[in-house]
PDB file of C-alpha atoms and ligand atoms in Angstrom:
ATOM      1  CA  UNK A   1      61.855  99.338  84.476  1.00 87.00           C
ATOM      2  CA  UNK A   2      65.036  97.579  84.028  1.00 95.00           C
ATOM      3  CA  UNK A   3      67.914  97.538  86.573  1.00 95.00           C
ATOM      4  CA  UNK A   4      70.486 100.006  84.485  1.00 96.00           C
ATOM      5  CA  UNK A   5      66.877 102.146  83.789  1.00 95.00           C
ATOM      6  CA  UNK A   6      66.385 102.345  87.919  1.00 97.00           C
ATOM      7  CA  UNK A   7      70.245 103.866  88.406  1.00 97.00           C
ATOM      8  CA  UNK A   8      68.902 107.381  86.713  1.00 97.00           C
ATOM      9  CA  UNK A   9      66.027 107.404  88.903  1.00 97.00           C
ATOM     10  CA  UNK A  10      67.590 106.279  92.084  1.00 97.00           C
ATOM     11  CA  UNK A  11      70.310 109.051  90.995  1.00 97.00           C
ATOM     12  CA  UNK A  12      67.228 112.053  90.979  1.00 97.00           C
ATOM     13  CA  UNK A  13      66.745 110.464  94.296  1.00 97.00           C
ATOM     14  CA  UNK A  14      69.918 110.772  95.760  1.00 97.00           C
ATOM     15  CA  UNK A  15      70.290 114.364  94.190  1.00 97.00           C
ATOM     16  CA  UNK A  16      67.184 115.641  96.259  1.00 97.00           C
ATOM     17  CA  UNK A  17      68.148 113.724  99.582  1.00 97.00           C
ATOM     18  CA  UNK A  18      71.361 115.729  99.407  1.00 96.00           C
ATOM     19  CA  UNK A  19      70.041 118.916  98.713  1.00 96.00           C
ATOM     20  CA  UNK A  20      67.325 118.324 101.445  1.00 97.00           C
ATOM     21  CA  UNK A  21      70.127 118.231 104.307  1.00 95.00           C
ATOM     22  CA  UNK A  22      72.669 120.071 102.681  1.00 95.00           C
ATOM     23  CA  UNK A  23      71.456 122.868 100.131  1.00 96.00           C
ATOM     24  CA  UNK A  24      75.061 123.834  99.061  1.00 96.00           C
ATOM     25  CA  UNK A  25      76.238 120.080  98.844  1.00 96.00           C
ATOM     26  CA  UNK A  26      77.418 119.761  94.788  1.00 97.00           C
ATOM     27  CA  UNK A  27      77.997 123.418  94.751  1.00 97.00           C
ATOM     28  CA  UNK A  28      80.635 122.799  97.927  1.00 96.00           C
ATOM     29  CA  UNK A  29      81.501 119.615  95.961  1.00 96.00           C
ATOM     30  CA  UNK A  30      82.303 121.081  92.764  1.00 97.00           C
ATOM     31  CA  UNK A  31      84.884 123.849  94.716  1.00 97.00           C
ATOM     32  CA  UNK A  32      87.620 120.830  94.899  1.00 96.00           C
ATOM     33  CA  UNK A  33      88.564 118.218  97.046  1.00 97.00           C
ATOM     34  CA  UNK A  34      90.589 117.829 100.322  1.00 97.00           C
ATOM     35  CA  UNK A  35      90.314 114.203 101.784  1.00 98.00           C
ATOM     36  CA  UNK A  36      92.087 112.784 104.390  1.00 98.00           C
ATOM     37  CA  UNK A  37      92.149 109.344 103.669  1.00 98.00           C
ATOM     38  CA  UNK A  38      93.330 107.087 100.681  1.00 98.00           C
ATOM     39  CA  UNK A  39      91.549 103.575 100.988  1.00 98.00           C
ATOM     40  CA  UNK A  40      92.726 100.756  98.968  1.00 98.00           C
ATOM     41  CA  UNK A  41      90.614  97.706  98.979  1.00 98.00           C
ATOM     42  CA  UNK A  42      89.081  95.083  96.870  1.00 98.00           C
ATOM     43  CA  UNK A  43      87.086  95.617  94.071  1.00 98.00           C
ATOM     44  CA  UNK A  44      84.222  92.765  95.548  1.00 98.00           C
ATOM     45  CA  UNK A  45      80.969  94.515  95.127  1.00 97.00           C
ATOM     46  CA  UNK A  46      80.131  93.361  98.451  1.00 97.00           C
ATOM     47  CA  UNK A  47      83.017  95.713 100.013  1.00 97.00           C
ATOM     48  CA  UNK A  48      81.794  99.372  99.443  1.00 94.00           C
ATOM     49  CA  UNK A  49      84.580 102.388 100.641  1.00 94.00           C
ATOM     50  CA  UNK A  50      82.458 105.311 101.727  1.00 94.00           C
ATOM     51  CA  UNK A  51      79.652 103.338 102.676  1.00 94.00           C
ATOM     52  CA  UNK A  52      81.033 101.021 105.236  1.00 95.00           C
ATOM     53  CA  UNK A  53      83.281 103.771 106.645  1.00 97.00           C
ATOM     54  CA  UNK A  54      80.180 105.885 106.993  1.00 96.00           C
ATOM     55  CA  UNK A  55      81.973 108.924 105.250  1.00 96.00           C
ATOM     56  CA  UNK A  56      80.373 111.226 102.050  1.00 95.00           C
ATOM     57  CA  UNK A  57      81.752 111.926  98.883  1.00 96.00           C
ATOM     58  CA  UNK A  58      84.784 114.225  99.241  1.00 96.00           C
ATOM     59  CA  UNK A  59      86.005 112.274 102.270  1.00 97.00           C
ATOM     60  CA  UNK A  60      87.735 109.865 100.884  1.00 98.00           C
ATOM     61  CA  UNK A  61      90.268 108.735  97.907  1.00 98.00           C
ATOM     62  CA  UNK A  62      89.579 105.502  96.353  1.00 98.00           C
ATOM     63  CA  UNK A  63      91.428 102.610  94.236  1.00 98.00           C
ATOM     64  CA  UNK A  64      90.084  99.370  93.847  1.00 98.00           C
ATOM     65  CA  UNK A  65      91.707  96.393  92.320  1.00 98.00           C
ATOM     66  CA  UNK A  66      90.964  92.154  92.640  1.00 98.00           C
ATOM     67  CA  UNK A  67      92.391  91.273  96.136  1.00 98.00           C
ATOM     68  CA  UNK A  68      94.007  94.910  97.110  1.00 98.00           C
ATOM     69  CA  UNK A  69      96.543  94.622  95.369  1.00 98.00           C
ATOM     70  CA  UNK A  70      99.831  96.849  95.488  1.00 98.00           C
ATOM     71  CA  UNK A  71     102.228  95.861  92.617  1.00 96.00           C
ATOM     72  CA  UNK A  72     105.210  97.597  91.931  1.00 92.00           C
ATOM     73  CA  UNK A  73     105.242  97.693  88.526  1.00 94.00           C
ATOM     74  CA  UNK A  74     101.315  98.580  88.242  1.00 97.00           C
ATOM     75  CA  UNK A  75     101.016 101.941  86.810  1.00 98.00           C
ATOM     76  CA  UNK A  76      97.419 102.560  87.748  1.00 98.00           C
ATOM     77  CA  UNK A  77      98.329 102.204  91.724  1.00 98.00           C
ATOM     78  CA  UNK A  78     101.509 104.166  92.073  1.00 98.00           C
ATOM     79  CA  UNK A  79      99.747 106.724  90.002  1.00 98.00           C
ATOM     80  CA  UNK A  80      97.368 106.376  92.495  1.00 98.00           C
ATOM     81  CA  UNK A  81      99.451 106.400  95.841  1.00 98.00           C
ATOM     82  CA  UNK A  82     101.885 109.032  93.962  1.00 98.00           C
ATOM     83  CA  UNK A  83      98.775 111.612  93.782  1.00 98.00           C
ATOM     84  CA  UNK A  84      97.305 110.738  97.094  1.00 98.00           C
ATOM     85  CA  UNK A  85     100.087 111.494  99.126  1.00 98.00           C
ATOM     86  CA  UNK A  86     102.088 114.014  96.886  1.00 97.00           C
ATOM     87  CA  UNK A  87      99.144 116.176  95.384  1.00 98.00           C
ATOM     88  CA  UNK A  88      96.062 115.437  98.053  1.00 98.00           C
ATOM     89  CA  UNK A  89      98.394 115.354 100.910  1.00 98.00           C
ATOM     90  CA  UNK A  90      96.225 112.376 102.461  1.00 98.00           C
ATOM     91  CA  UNK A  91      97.313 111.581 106.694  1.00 98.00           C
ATOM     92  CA  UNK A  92      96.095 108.217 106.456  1.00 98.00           C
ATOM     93  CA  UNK A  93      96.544 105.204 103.961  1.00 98.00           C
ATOM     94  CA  UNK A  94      94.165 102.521 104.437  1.00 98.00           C
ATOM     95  CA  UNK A  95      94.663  98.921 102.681  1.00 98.00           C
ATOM     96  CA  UNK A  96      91.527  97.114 103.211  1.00 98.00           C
ATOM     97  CA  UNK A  97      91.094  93.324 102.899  1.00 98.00           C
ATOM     98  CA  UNK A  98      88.029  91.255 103.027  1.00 98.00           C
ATOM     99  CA  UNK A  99      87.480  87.660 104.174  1.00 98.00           C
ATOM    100  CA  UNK A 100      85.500  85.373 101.537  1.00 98.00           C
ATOM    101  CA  UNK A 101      87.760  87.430  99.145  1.00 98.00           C
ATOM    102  CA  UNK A 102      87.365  85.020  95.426  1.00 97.00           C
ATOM    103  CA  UNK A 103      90.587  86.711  94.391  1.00 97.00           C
ATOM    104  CA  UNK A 104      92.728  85.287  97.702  1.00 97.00           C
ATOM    105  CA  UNK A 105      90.691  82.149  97.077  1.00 97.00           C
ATOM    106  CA  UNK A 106      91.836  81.813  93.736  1.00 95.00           C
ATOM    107  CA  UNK A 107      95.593  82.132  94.240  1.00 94.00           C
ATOM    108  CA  UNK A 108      95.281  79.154  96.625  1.00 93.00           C
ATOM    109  CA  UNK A 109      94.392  77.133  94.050  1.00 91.00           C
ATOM    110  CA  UNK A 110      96.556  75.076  91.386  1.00 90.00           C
ATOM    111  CA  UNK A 111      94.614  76.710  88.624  1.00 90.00           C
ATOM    112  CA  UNK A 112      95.965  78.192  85.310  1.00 93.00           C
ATOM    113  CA  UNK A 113      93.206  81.000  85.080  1.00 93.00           C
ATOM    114  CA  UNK A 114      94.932  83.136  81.964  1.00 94.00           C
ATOM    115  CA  UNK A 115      95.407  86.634  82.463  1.00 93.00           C
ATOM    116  CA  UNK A 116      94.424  86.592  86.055  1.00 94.00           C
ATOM    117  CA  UNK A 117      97.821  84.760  86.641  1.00 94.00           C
ATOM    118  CA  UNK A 118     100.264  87.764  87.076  1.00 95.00           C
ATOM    119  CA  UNK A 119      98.085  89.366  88.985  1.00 96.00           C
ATOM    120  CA  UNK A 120      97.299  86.404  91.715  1.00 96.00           C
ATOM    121  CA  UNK A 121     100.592  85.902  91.754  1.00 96.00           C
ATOM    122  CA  UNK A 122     100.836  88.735  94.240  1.00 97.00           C
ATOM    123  CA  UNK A 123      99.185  87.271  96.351  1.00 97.00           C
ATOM    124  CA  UNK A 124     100.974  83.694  95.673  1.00 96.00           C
ATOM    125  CA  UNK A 125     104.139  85.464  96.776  1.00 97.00           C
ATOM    126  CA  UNK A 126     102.281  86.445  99.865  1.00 97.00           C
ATOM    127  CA  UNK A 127     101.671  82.750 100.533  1.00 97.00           C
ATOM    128  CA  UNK A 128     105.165  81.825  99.792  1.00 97.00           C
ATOM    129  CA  UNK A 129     106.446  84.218 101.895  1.00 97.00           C
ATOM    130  CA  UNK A 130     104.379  82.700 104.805  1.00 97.00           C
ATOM    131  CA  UNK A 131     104.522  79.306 103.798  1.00 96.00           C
ATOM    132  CA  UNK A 132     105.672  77.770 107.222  1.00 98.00           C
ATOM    133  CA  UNK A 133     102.615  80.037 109.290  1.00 97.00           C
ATOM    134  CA  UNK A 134     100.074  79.025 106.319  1.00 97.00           C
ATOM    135  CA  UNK A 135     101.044  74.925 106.056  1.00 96.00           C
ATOM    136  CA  UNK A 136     100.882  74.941 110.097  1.00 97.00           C
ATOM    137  CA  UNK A 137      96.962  75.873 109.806  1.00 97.00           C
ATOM    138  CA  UNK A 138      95.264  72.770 109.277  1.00 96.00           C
ATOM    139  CA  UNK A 139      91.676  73.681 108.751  1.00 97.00           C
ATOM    140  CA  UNK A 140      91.744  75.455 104.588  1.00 95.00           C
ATOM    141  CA  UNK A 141      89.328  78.001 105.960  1.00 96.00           C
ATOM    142  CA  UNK A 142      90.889  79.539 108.471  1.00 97.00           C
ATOM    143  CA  UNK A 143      93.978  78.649 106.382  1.00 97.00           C
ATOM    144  CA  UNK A 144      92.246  81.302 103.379  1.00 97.00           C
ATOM    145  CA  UNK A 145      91.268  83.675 106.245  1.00 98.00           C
ATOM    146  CA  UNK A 146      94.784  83.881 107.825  1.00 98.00           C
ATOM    147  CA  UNK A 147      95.808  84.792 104.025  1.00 98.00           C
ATOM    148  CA  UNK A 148      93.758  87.624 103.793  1.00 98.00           C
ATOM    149  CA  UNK A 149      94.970  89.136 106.621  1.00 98.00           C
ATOM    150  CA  UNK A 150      98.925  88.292 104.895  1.00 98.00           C
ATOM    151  CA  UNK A 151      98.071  89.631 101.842  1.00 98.00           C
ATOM    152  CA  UNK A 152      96.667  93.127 103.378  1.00 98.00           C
ATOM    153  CA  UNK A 153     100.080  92.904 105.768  1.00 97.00           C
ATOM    154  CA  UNK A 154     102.347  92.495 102.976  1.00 97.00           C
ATOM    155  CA  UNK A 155     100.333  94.904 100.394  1.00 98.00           C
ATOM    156  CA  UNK A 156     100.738  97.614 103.296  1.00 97.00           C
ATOM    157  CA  UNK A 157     104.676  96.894 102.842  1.00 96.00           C
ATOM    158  CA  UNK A 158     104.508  97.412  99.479  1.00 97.00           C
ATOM    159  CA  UNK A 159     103.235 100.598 100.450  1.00 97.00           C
ATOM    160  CA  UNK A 160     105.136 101.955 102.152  1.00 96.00           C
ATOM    161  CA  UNK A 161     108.721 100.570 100.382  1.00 94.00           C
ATOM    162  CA  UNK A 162     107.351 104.210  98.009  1.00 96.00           C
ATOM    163  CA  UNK A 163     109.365 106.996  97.714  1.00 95.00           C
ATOM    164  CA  UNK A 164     106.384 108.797  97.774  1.00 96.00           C
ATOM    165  CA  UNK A 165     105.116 107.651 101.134  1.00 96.00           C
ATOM    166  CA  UNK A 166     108.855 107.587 102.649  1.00 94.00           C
ATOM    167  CA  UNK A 167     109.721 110.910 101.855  1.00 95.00           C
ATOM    168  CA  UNK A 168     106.374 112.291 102.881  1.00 96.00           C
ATOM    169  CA  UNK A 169     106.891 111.069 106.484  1.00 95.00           C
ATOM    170  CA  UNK A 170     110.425 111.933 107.125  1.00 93.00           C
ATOM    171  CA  UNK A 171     109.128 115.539 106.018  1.00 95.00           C
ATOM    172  CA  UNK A 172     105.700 115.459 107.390  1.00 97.00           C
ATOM    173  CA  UNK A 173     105.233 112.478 110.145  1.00 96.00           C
ATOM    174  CA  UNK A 174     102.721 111.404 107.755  1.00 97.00           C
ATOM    175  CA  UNK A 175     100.932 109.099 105.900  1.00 97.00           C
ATOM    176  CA  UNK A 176     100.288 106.472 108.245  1.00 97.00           C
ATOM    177  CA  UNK A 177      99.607 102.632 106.865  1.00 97.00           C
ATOM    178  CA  UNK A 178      96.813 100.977 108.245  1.00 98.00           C
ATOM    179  CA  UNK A 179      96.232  97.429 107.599  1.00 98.00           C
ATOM    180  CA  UNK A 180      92.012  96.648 107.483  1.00 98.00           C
ATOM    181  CA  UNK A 181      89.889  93.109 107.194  1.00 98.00           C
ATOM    182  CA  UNK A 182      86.149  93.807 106.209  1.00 98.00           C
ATOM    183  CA  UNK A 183      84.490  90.877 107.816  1.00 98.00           C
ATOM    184  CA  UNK A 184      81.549  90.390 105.031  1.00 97.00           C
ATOM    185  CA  UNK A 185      79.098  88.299 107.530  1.00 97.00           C
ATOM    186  CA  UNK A 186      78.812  90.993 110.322  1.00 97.00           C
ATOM    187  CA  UNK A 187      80.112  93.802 108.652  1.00 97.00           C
ATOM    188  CA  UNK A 188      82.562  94.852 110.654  1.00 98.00           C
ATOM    189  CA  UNK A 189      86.067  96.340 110.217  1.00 98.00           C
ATOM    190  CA  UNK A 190      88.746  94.810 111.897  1.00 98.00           C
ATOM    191  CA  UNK A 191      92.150  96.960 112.472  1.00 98.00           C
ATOM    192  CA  UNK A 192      95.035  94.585 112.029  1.00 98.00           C
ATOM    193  CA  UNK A 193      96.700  97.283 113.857  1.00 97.00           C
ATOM    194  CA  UNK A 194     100.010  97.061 112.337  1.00 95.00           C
ATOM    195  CA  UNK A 195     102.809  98.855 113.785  1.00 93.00           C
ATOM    196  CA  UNK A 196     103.463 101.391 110.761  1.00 91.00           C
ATOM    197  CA  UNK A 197     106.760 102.723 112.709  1.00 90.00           C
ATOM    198  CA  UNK A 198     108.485  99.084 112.998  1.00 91.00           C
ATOM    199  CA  UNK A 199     107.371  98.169 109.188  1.00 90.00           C
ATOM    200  CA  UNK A 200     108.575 101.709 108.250  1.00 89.00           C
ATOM    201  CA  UNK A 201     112.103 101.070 109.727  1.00 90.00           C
ATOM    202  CA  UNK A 202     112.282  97.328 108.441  1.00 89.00           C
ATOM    203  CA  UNK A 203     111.359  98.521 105.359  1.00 87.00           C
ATOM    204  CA  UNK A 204     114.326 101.624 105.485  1.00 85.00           C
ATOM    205  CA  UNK A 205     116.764  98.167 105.658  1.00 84.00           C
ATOM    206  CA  UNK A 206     116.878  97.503 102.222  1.00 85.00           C
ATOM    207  CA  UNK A 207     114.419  99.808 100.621  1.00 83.00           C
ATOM    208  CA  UNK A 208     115.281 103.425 101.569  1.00 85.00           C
ATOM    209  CA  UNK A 209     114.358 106.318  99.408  1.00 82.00           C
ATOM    210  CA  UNK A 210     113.173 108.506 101.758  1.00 71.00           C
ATOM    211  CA  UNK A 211     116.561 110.474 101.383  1.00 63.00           C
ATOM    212  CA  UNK A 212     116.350 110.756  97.661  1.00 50.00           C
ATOM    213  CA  UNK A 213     115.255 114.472  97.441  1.00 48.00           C
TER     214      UNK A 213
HETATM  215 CO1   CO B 301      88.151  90.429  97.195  1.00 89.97          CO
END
């Protein structure tokens, strides 16, 4: 049997595992969802959401992009951030960065790499931004690490500089930002433990819309 083949029987499998603890599982699944979280992380198939969180389906709501991304003028995550916290009425907003991440690797590079380029660019702005931290690391490993952990910093800024995600906590004192490093070789999450409040006022400097409505 071929690898797509297995998927449809490793699905019958998973169907009767969840039914075995949980008779009502799809039928409760099917009635709508209500999760607390919104996770944003890499699209690496090495970095699963639910998995590594140890949550089911319904707990959390997912978007995926090459390095975690949040970009402005991307359509597909503000739609995404936008429903989250507006419709889904998430508490917590996770952006979750992994070391050994190929799309951080390849912004650090002097590489033309075609349509890739406006989107690593991101993350080259993230380096730019910390150029005098990043140049004072002298080993390129721990160099690439360090930028992970910017990128995640700075994509949780971009965050919260949403109208969305403003407004919501002036009215609600919530969504929280949380800033996350999935460390591939032991498998841990690592909470960059950001201070939401101080980002959240920095932010307010120059890019307040909580007021707007
Ligand atoms: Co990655």
């Amino acid at each position: 049997m071929s690898k797509y083949q297995q998927i449809f029987e490793r699905n019958k499998k998973w169907i009767a595992e969840k039914k075995a603890t949980n008779k009502q599982f799809f039928e409760h699944l099917a009635k709508g969802q209500d999760p607390e979280f919104l996770y944003i992380g890499c699209s690496d198939s090495r970095v699963t959401a639910e998995e590594m969180m140890g949550l089911e389906p319904g707990d959390v709501f997912v978007h995926r992009n090459i390095a975690n991304v949040i970009s402005n003028s991307d359509l597909n995550t503000m739609s995404v951030i936008e429903y989250a916290v507006g419709h889904l009425d998430v508490k917590h907003i996770i952006v979750c960065g992994h070391y050994f991440c190929g799309g951080v690797k390849a912004a650090m590079q002097s590489q033309d790499l075609g349509l890739l380029n406006p989107w690593l660019r991101n993350i080259r702005d993230v380096y730019r931004l910390h150029k005098e931290e990043l140049a004072a690391v002298k080993d390129e490993h721990a160099r690439y690490e360090r930028l992970v952990e910017l990128n995640v910093e700075e994509q949780c800024i971009n965050v919260i500089k949403t109208a969305v995600v403003q407004r919501t906590y002036i009215q609600k004192g919530y969504p929280t930002v949380h800033g996350w490093v999935f460390d591939i070789r032991s498998g841990k999450l690592i909470d960059l433990k950001l201070d939401f409040e101080e980002k959240l006022h920095g932010i307010q400097e120059i890019y307040n819309l909580g007021a707007s409505k």
